[in-house]
Amino acid sequence: MPFDLSRANLRFHKTLTGKALALGLLIALQDFLVSVSFLVILAVINGLGVTAFAGVGVAEKLCTFILMMPSASPCPPLWRRISVPGKWTGP
């Protein structure tokens, strides 16, 4: 490798790591709540019959596909938003 990678060269910045973990936990919580609500909706619709159940499943998948575009929109890189003053802020 063109550089030395050793345990001594690896370190975490507390502020940067804390902000990244907080952001990651919020995203994970949102994804969990969306999944649980999807299961609840499907459990309620399941009582209406197979046709209704299949229709709701297709509609949910379509909504998920449509919402992928806004979630994939370009945004400023993470390291520029949570950089530590006086430290490296990325390329």
PDB file of N, CA and C in Angstrom:
ATOM      1  N   MET A   1       0.839  -1.189   0.000  1.00  0.00           N
ATOM      2  CA  MET A   1       0.000   0.000   0.000  1.00  0.00           C
ATOM      3  C   MET A   1       0.882   1.249   0.000  1.00  0.00           C
ATOM      4  N   PRO A   2       0.369   2.327  -0.552  1.00  0.00           N
ATOM      5  CA  PRO A   2       1.162   3.557  -0.594  1.00  0.00           C
ATOM      6  C   PRO A   2       1.217   4.297   0.747  1.00  0.00           C
ATOM      7  N   PHE A   3       0.574   3.749   1.782  1.00  0.00           N
ATOM      8  CA  PHE A   3       0.598   4.397   3.091  1.00  0.00           C
ATOM      9  C   PHE A   3       0.626   3.317   4.163  1.00  0.00           C
ATOM     10  N   ASP A   4       1.070   3.702   5.359  1.00  0.00           N
ATOM     11  CA  ASP A   4       1.112   2.759   6.479  1.00  0.00           C
ATOM     12  C   ASP A   4      -0.223   2.780   7.207  1.00  0.00           C
ATOM     13  N   LEU A   5      -0.794   1.615   7.380  1.00  0.00           N
ATOM     14  CA  LEU A   5      -2.042   1.495   8.120  1.00  0.00           C
ATOM     15  C   LEU A   5      -1.776   0.641   9.343  1.00  0.00           C
ATOM     16  N   SER A   6      -1.814   1.281  10.481  1.00  0.00           N
ATOM     17  CA  SER A   6      -1.590   0.558  11.735  1.00  0.00           C
ATOM     18  C   SER A   6      -2.573   1.068  12.778  1.00  0.00           C
ATOM     19  N   ARG A   7      -2.641   0.350  13.878  1.00  0.00           N
ATOM     20  CA  ARG A   7      -3.565   0.726  14.952  1.00  0.00           C
ATOM     21  C   ARG A   7      -3.255   2.117  15.508  1.00  0.00           C
ATOM     22  N   ALA A   8      -1.991   2.477  15.514  1.00  0.00           N
ATOM     23  CA  ALA A   8      -1.593   3.784  16.040  1.00  0.00           C
ATOM     24  C   ALA A   8      -2.114   4.927  15.157  1.00  0.00           C
ATOM     25  N   ASN A   9      -2.334   4.650  13.865  1.00  0.00           N
ATOM     26  CA  ASN A   9      -2.814   5.688  12.955  1.00  0.00           C
ATOM     27  C   ASN A   9      -4.331   5.846  12.967  1.00  0.00           C
ATOM     28  N   LEU A  10      -5.037   4.933  13.581  1.00  0.00           N
ATOM     29  CA  LEU A  10      -6.499   4.986  13.621  1.00  0.00           C
ATOM     30  C   LEU A  10      -6.957   5.608  14.928  1.00  0.00           C
ATOM     31  N   ARG A  11      -7.793   6.623  14.835  1.00  0.00           N
ATOM     32  CA  ARG A  11      -8.348   7.244  16.034  1.00  0.00           C
ATOM     33  C   ARG A  11      -9.698   7.871  15.682  1.00  0.00           C
ATOM     34  N   PHE A  12     -10.548   7.967  16.676  1.00  0.00           N
ATOM     35  CA  PHE A  12     -11.865   8.553  16.502  1.00  0.00           C
ATOM     36  C   PHE A  12     -11.879   9.945  17.114  1.00  0.00           C
ATOM     37  N   HIS A  13     -12.514  10.872  16.411  1.00  0.00           N
ATOM     38  CA  HIS A  13     -12.760  12.197  16.959  1.00  0.00           C
ATOM     39  C   HIS A  13     -14.112  12.130  17.651  1.00  0.00           C
ATOM     40  N   LYS A  14     -14.152  12.441  18.930  1.00  0.00           N
ATOM     41  CA  LYS A  14     -15.374  12.269  19.719  1.00  0.00           C
ATOM     42  C   LYS A  14     -16.552  13.054  19.145  1.00  0.00           C
ATOM     43  N   THR A  15     -16.334  14.286  18.775  1.00  0.00           N
ATOM     44  CA  THR A  15     -17.424  15.118  18.266  1.00  0.00           C
ATOM     45  C   THR A  15     -17.959  14.573  16.950  1.00  0.00           C
ATOM     46  N   LEU A  16     -17.065  14.272  16.044  1.00  0.00           N
ATOM     47  CA  LEU A  16     -17.456  13.773  14.730  1.00  0.00           C
ATOM     48  C   LEU A  16     -18.131  12.411  14.831  1.00  0.00           C
ATOM     49  N   THR A  17     -17.568  11.521  15.634  1.00  0.00           N
ATOM     50  CA  THR A  17     -18.145  10.188  15.802  1.00  0.00           C
ATOM     51  C   THR A  17     -19.506  10.264  16.474  1.00  0.00           C
ATOM     52  N   GLY A  18     -19.650  11.113  17.475  1.00  0.00           N
ATOM     53  CA  GLY A  18     -20.927  11.266  18.165  1.00  0.00           C
ATOM     54  C   GLY A  18     -22.022  11.789  17.251  1.00  0.00           C
ATOM     55  N   LYS A  19     -21.690  12.775  16.426  1.00  0.00           N
ATOM     56  CA  LYS A  19     -22.685  13.323  15.501  1.00  0.00           C
ATOM     57  C   LYS A  19     -23.084  12.301  14.442  1.00  0.00           C
ATOM     58  N   ALA A  20     -22.107  11.542  13.943  1.00  0.00           N
ATOM     59  CA  ALA A  20     -22.410  10.522  12.934  1.00  0.00           C
ATOM     60  C   ALA A  20     -23.275   9.414  13.535  1.00  0.00           C
ATOM     61  N   LEU A  21     -22.982   9.000  14.767  1.00  0.00           N
ATOM     62  CA  LEU A  21     -23.798   7.971  15.420  1.00  0.00           C
ATOM     63  C   LEU A  21     -25.205   8.475  15.708  1.00  0.00           C
ATOM     64  N   ALA A  22     -25.325   9.714  16.140  1.00  0.00           N
ATOM     65  CA  ALA A  22     -26.653  10.272  16.409  1.00  0.00           C
ATOM     66  C   ALA A  22     -27.485  10.318  15.137  1.00  0.00           C
ATOM     67  N   LEU A  23     -26.885  10.739  14.046  1.00  0.00           N
ATOM     68  CA  LEU A  23     -27.590  10.786  12.771  1.00  0.00           C
ATOM     69  C   LEU A  23     -27.983   9.378  12.320  1.00  0.00           C
ATOM     70  N   GLY A  24     -27.072   8.431  12.462  1.00  0.00           N
ATOM     71  CA  GLY A  24     -27.354   7.055  12.081  1.00  0.00           C
ATOM     72  C   GLY A  24     -28.458   6.430  12.913  1.00  0.00           C
ATOM     73  N   LEU A  25     -28.482   6.726  14.208  1.00  0.00           N
ATOM     74  CA  LEU A  25     -29.535   6.180  15.070  1.00  0.00           C
ATOM     75  C   LEU A  25     -30.905   6.749  14.708  1.00  0.00           C
ATOM     76  N   LEU A  26     -30.955   8.026  14.366  1.00  0.00           N
ATOM     77  CA  LEU A  26     -32.229   8.622  13.965  1.00  0.00           C
ATOM     78  C   LEU A  26     -32.741   8.013  12.653  1.00  0.00           C
ATOM     79  N   ILE A  27     -31.844   7.783  11.715  1.00  0.00           N
ATOM     80  CA  ILE A  27     -32.247   7.164  10.453  1.00  0.00           C
ATOM     81  C   ILE A  27     -32.714   5.737  10.681  1.00  0.00           C
ATOM     82  N   ALA A  28     -32.007   4.997  11.547  1.00  0.00           N
ATOM     83  CA  ALA A  28     -32.402   3.621  11.854  1.00  0.00           C
ATOM     84  C   ALA A  28     -33.759   3.586  12.548  1.00  0.00           C
ATOM     85  N   LEU A  29     -34.012   4.528  13.462  1.00  0.00           N
ATOM     86  CA  LEU A  29     -35.304   4.589  14.139  1.00  0.00           C
ATOM     87  C   LEU A  29     -36.428   4.885  13.145  1.00  0.00           C
ATOM     88  N   GLN A  30     -36.194   5.798  12.227  1.00  0.00           N
ATOM     89  CA  GLN A  30     -37.204   6.113  11.221  1.00  0.00           C
ATOM     90  C   GLN A  30     -37.503   4.887  10.360  1.00  0.00           C
ATOM     91  N   ASP A  31     -36.485   4.178   9.931  1.00  0.00           N
ATOM     92  CA  ASP A  31     -36.679   2.999   9.099  1.00  0.00           C
ATOM     93  C   ASP A  31     -37.429   1.918   9.871  1.00  0.00           C
ATOM     94  N   PHE A  32     -37.115   1.752  11.151  1.00  0.00           N
ATOM     95  CA  PHE A  32     -37.813   0.774  11.989  1.00  0.00           C
ATOM     96  C   PHE A  32     -39.298   1.111  12.112  1.00  0.00           C
ATOM     97  N   LEU A  33     -39.606   2.379  12.361  1.00  0.00           N
ATOM     98  CA  LEU A  33     -41.004   2.780  12.518  1.00  0.00           C
ATOM     99  C   LEU A  33     -41.790   2.628  11.216  1.00  0.00           C
ATOM    100  N   VAL A  34     -41.156   2.906  10.089  1.00  0.00           N
ATOM    101  CA  VAL A  34     -41.818   2.716   8.796  1.00  0.00           C
ATOM    102  C   VAL A  34     -42.113   1.237   8.577  1.00  0.00           C
ATOM    103  N   SER A  35     -41.171   0.369   8.910  1.00  0.00           N
ATOM    104  CA  SER A  35     -41.374  -1.071   8.741  1.00  0.00           C
ATOM    105  C   SER A  35     -42.476  -1.601   9.639  1.00  0.00           C
ATOM    106  N   VAL A  36     -42.510  -1.143  10.877  1.00  0.00           N
ATOM    107  CA  VAL A  36     -43.554  -1.590  11.803  1.00  0.00           C
ATOM    108  C   VAL A  36     -44.928  -1.102  11.340  1.00  0.00           C
ATOM    109  N   SER A  37     -45.010   0.132  10.871  1.00  0.00           N
ATOM    110  CA  SER A  37     -46.299   0.636  10.390  1.00  0.00           C
ATOM    111  C   SER A  37     -46.759  -0.133   9.153  1.00  0.00           C
ATOM    112  N   PHE A  38     -45.827  -0.526   8.294  1.00  0.00           N
ATOM    113  CA  PHE A  38     -46.162  -1.337   7.125  1.00  0.00           C
ATOM    114  C   PHE A  38     -46.729  -2.684   7.562  1.00  0.00           C
ATOM    115  N   LEU A  39     -46.137  -3.288   8.586  1.00  0.00           N
ATOM    116  CA  LEU A  39     -46.651  -4.568   9.093  1.00  0.00           C
ATOM    117  C   LEU A  39     -48.050  -4.420   9.694  1.00  0.00           C
ATOM    118  N   VAL A  40     -48.290  -3.335  10.406  1.00  0.00           N
ATOM    119  CA  VAL A  40     -49.614  -3.105  11.003  1.00  0.00           C
ATOM    120  C   VAL A  40     -50.663  -2.922   9.905  1.00  0.00           C
ATOM    121  N   ILE A  41     -50.321  -2.140   8.891  1.00  0.00           N
ATOM    122  CA  ILE A  41     -51.258  -1.935   7.777  1.00  0.00           C
ATOM    123  C   ILE A  41     -51.576  -3.258   7.103  1.00  0.00           C
ATOM    124  N   LEU A  42     -50.550  -4.066   6.850  1.00  0.00           N
ATOM    125  CA  LEU A  42     -50.777  -5.350   6.201  1.00  0.00           C
ATOM    126  C   LEU A  42     -51.583  -6.299   7.085  1.00  0.00           C
ATOM    127  N   ALA A  43     -51.403  -6.252   8.389  1.00  0.00           N
ATOM    128  CA  ALA A  43     -52.179  -7.098   9.287  1.00  0.00           C
ATOM    129  C   ALA A  43     -53.664  -6.722   9.251  1.00  0.00           C
ATOM    130  N   VAL A  44     -53.962  -5.435   9.184  1.00  0.00           N
ATOM    131  CA  VAL A  44     -55.354  -4.983   9.120  1.00  0.00           C
ATOM    132  C   VAL A  44     -55.972  -5.354   7.772  1.00  0.00           C
ATOM    133  N   ILE A  45     -55.240  -5.131   6.698  1.00  0.00           N
ATOM    134  CA  ILE A  45     -55.757  -5.407   5.357  1.00  0.00           C
ATOM    135  C   ILE A  45     -55.903  -6.911   5.114  1.00  0.00           C
ATOM    136  N   ASN A  46     -55.107  -7.707   5.784  1.00  0.00           N
ATOM    137  CA  ASN A  46     -55.163  -9.163   5.596  1.00  0.00           C
ATOM    138  C   ASN A  46     -56.561  -9.711   5.886  1.00  0.00           C
ATOM    139  N   GLY A  47     -57.273  -9.077   6.792  1.00  0.00           N
ATOM    140  CA  GLY A  47     -58.627  -9.515   7.111  1.00  0.00           C
ATOM    141  C   GLY A  47     -59.646  -9.221   6.020  1.00  0.00           C
ATOM    142  N   LEU A  48     -59.296  -8.388   5.060  1.00  0.00           N
ATOM    143  CA  LEU A  48     -60.222  -8.022   3.991  1.00  0.00           C
ATOM    144  C   LEU A  48     -60.175  -8.970   2.795  1.00  0.00           C
ATOM    145  N   GLY A  49     -59.220  -9.854   2.773  1.00  0.00           N
ATOM    146  CA  GLY A  49     -59.134 -10.818   1.682  1.00  0.00           C
ATOM    147  C   GLY A  49     -57.835 -10.712   0.903  1.00  0.00           C
ATOM    148  N   VAL A  50     -57.634 -11.707   0.046  1.00  0.00           N
ATOM    149  CA  VAL A  50     -56.380 -11.814  -0.697  1.00  0.00           C
ATOM    150  C   VAL A  50     -56.226 -10.689  -1.716  1.00  0.00           C
ATOM    151  N   THR A  51     -57.300 -10.314  -2.372  1.00  0.00           N
ATOM    152  CA  THR A  51     -57.226  -9.276  -3.397  1.00  0.00           C
ATOM    153  C   THR A  51     -56.842  -7.925  -2.789  1.00  0.00           C
ATOM    154  N   ALA A  52     -57.477  -7.571  -1.697  1.00  0.00           N
ATOM    155  CA  ALA A  52     -57.147  -6.310  -1.027  1.00  0.00           C
ATOM    156  C   ALA A  52     -55.713  -6.330  -0.507  1.00  0.00           C
ATOM    157  N   PHE A  53     -55.311  -7.476   0.025  1.00  0.00           N
ATOM    158  CA  PHE A  53     -53.952  -7.621   0.551  1.00  0.00           C
ATOM    159  C   PHE A  53     -52.919  -7.430  -0.560  1.00  0.00           C
ATOM    160  N   ALA A  54     -53.153  -8.035  -1.715  1.00  0.00           N
ATOM    161  CA  ALA A  54     -52.232  -7.896  -2.846  1.00  0.00           C
ATOM    162  C   ALA A  54     -52.205  -6.464  -3.365  1.00  0.00           C
ATOM    163  N   GLY A  55     -53.360  -5.809  -3.423  1.00  0.00           N
ATOM    164  CA  GLY A  55     -53.420  -4.427  -3.889  1.00  0.00           C
ATOM    165  C   GLY A  55     -52.654  -3.474  -2.993  1.00  0.00           C
ATOM    166  N   VAL A  56     -52.798  -3.649  -1.695  1.00  0.00           N
ATOM    167  CA  VAL A  56     -52.071  -2.781  -0.759  1.00  0.00           C
ATOM    168  C   VAL A  56     -50.575  -3.048  -0.849  1.00  0.00           C
ATOM    169  N   GLY A  57     -50.200  -4.309  -1.017  1.00  0.00           N
ATOM    170  CA  GLY A  57     -48.776  -4.627  -1.150  1.00  0.00           C
ATOM    171  C   GLY A  57     -48.160  -3.970  -2.372  1.00  0.00           C
ATOM    172  N   VAL A  58     -48.863  -4.004  -3.490  1.00  0.00           N
ATOM    173  CA  VAL A  58     -48.374  -3.361  -4.720  1.00  0.00           C
ATOM    174  C   VAL A  58     -48.312  -1.846  -4.542  1.00  0.00           C
ATOM    175  N   ALA A  59     -49.341  -1.264  -3.921  1.00  0.00           N
ATOM    176  CA  ALA A  59     -49.359   0.186  -3.708  1.00  0.00           C
ATOM    177  C   ALA A  59     -48.211   0.626  -2.795  1.00  0.00           C
ATOM    178  N   GLU A  60     -47.920  -0.145  -1.751  1.00  0.00           N
ATOM    179  CA  GLU A  60     -46.818   0.199  -0.843  1.00  0.00           C
ATOM    180  C   GLU A  60     -45.477   0.122  -1.557  1.00  0.00           C
ATOM    181  N   LYS A  61     -45.304  -0.896  -2.382  1.00  0.00           N
ATOM    182  CA  LYS A  61     -44.050  -1.013  -3.136  1.00  0.00           C
ATOM    183  C   LYS A  61     -43.904   0.135  -4.130  1.00  0.00           C
ATOM    184  N   LEU A  62     -44.993   0.551  -4.740  1.00  0.00           N
ATOM    185  CA  LEU A  62     -44.965   1.671  -5.665  1.00  0.00           C
ATOM    186  C   LEU A  62     -44.605   2.966  -4.935  1.00  0.00           C
ATOM    187  N   CYS A  63     -45.192   3.174  -3.774  1.00  0.00           N
ATOM    188  CA  CYS A  63     -44.869   4.369  -2.978  1.00  0.00           C
ATOM    189  C   CYS A  63     -43.400   4.362  -2.561  1.00  0.00           C
ATOM    190  N   THR A  64     -42.895   3.211  -2.176  1.00  0.00           N
ATOM    191  CA  THR A  64     -41.487   3.097  -1.798  1.00  0.00           C
ATOM    192  C   THR A  64     -40.596   3.447  -2.974  1.00  0.00           C
ATOM    193  N   PHE A  65     -40.950   2.959  -4.164  1.00  0.00           N
ATOM    194  CA  PHE A  65     -40.159   3.258  -5.358  1.00  0.00           C
ATOM    195  C   PHE A  65     -40.200   4.751  -5.687  1.00  0.00           C
ATOM    196  N   ILE A  66     -41.366   5.362  -5.574  1.00  0.00           N
ATOM    197  CA  ILE A  66     -41.499   6.797  -5.877  1.00  0.00           C
ATOM    198  C   ILE A  66     -40.717   7.639  -4.866  1.00  0.00           C
ATOM    199  N   LEU A  67     -40.716   7.239  -3.602  1.00  0.00           N
ATOM    200  CA  LEU A  67     -40.024   8.007  -2.570  1.00  0.00           C
ATOM    201  C   LEU A  67     -38.513   7.793  -2.583  1.00  0.00           C
ATOM    202  N   MET A  68     -38.028   6.871  -3.406  1.00  0.00           N
ATOM    203  CA  MET A  68     -36.577   6.697  -3.508  1.00  0.00           C
ATOM    204  C   MET A  68     -35.925   7.901  -4.170  1.00  0.00           C
ATOM    205  N   MET A  69     -36.631   8.557  -5.052  1.00  0.00           N
ATOM    206  CA  MET A  69     -36.045   9.718  -5.742  1.00  0.00           C
ATOM    207  C   MET A  69     -35.730  10.862  -4.783  1.00  0.00           C
ATOM    208  N   PRO A  70     -36.668  11.297  -3.939  1.00  0.00           N
ATOM    209  CA  PRO A  70     -36.313  12.380  -3.012  1.00  0.00           C
ATOM    210  C   PRO A  70     -35.233  11.984  -2.013  1.00  0.00           C
ATOM    211  N   SER A  71     -35.229  10.724  -1.595  1.00  0.00           N
ATOM    212  CA  SER A  71     -34.219  10.317  -0.618  1.00  0.00           C
ATOM    213  C   SER A  71     -32.846  10.182  -1.246  1.00  0.00           C
ATOM    214  N   ALA A  72     -32.769  10.054  -2.568  1.00  0.00           N
ATOM    215  CA  ALA A  72     -31.485   9.936  -3.260  1.00  0.00           C
ATOM    216  C   ALA A  72     -31.023  11.261  -3.838  1.00  0.00           C
ATOM    217  N   SER A  73     -31.723  12.338  -3.541  1.00  0.00           N
ATOM    218  CA  SER A  73     -31.347  13.638  -4.102  1.00  0.00           C
ATOM    219  C   SER A  73     -29.988  14.065  -3.555  1.00  0.00           C
ATOM    220  N   PRO A  74     -29.228  14.791  -4.367  1.00  0.00           N
ATOM    221  CA  PRO A  74     -27.896  15.201  -3.909  1.00  0.00           C
ATOM    222  C   PRO A  74     -27.981  16.169  -2.746  1.00  0.00           C
ATOM    223  N   CYS A  75     -27.107  15.969  -1.795  1.00  0.00           N
ATOM    224  CA  CYS A  75     -27.019  16.869  -0.647  1.00  0.00           C
ATOM    225  C   CYS A  75     -25.537  17.076  -0.342  1.00  0.00           C
ATOM    226  N   PRO A  76     -25.196  18.082   0.454  1.00  0.00           N
ATOM    227  CA  PRO A  76     -23.786  18.304   0.779  1.00  0.00           C
ATOM    228  C   PRO A  76     -23.206  17.084   1.480  1.00  0.00           C
ATOM    229  N   PRO A  77     -21.941  16.774   1.225  1.00  0.00           N
ATOM    230  CA  PRO A  77     -21.331  15.610   1.871  1.00  0.00           C
ATOM    231  C   PRO A  77     -21.380  15.719   3.386  1.00  0.00           C
ATOM    232  N   LEU A  78     -21.463  14.578   4.035  1.00  0.00           N
ATOM    233  CA  LEU A  78     -21.611  14.524   5.484  1.00  0.00           C
ATOM    234  C   LEU A  78     -20.443  15.183   6.197  1.00  0.00           C
ATOM    235  N   TRP A  79     -19.213  14.979   5.692  1.00  0.00           N
ATOM    236  CA  TRP A  79     -18.066  15.504   6.410  1.00  0.00           C
ATOM    237  C   TRP A  79     -18.007  17.018   6.392  1.00  0.00           C
ATOM    238  N   ARG A  80     -18.657  17.655   5.454  1.00  0.00           N
ATOM    239  CA  ARG A  80     -18.664  19.116   5.448  1.00  0.00           C
ATOM    240  C   ARG A  80     -19.675  19.684   6.446  1.00  0.00           C
ATOM    241  N   ARG A  81     -20.718  18.919   6.763  1.00  0.00           N
ATOM    242  CA  ARG A  81     -21.743  19.409   7.688  1.00  0.00           C
ATOM    243  C   ARG A  81     -21.358  19.170   9.142  1.00  0.00           C
ATOM    244  N   ILE A  82     -20.559  18.147   9.418  1.00  0.00           N
ATOM    245  CA  ILE A  82     -20.238  17.828  10.814  1.00  0.00           C
ATOM    246  C   ILE A  82     -18.745  17.851  11.055  1.00  0.00           C
ATOM    247  N   SER A  83     -18.029  18.724  10.346  1.00  0.00           N
ATOM    248  CA  SER A  83     -16.590  18.774  10.495  1.00  0.00           C
ATOM    249  C   SER A  83     -16.197  19.420  11.826  1.00  0.00           C
ATOM    250  N   VAL A  84     -15.028  19.037  12.293  1.00  0.00           N
ATOM    251  CA  VAL A  84     -14.504  19.561  13.543  1.00  0.00           C
ATOM    252  C   VAL A  84     -13.618  20.758  13.193  1.00  0.00           C
ATOM    253  N   PRO A  85     -13.802  21.911  13.850  1.00  0.00           N
ATOM    254  CA  PRO A  85     -12.990  23.088  13.533  1.00  0.00           C
ATOM    255  C   PRO A  85     -11.499  22.790  13.703  1.00  0.00           C
ATOM    256  N   GLY A  86     -10.722  23.211  12.721  1.00  0.00           N
ATOM    257  CA  GLY A  86      -9.278  23.039  12.788  1.00  0.00           C
ATOM    258  C   GLY A  86      -8.801  21.659  12.374  1.00  0.00           C
ATOM    259  N   LYS A  87      -9.708  20.802  11.988  1.00  0.00           N
ATOM    260  CA  LYS A  87      -9.359  19.436  11.577  1.00  0.00           C
ATOM    261  C   LYS A  87      -9.614  19.274  10.103  1.00  0.00           C
ATOM    262  N   TRP A  88      -9.183  18.149   9.544  1.00  0.00           N
ATOM    263  CA  TRP A  88      -9.403  17.829   8.146  1.00  0.00           C
ATOM    264  C   TRP A  88     -10.873  17.719   7.854  1.00  0.00           C
ATOM    265  N   THR A  89     -11.344  18.341   6.765  1.00  0.00           N
ATOM    266  CA  THR A  89     -12.786  18.322   6.441  1.00  0.00           C
ATOM    267  C   THR A  89     -13.088  17.603   5.163  1.00  0.00           C
ATOM    268  N   GLY A  90     -12.166  16.831   4.650  1.00  0.00           N
ATOM    269  CA  GLY A  90     -12.465  16.040   3.450  1.00  0.00           C
ATOM    270  C   GLY A  90     -11.929  16.699   2.195  1.00  0.00           C
ATOM    271  N   PRO A  91     -12.166  16.054   1.061  1.00  0.00           N
ATOM    272  CA  PRO A  91     -11.623  16.562  -0.203  1.00  0.00           C
ATOM    273  C   PRO A  91     -12.248  17.862  -0.655  1.00  0.00           C
TER     274      PRO A  91
END
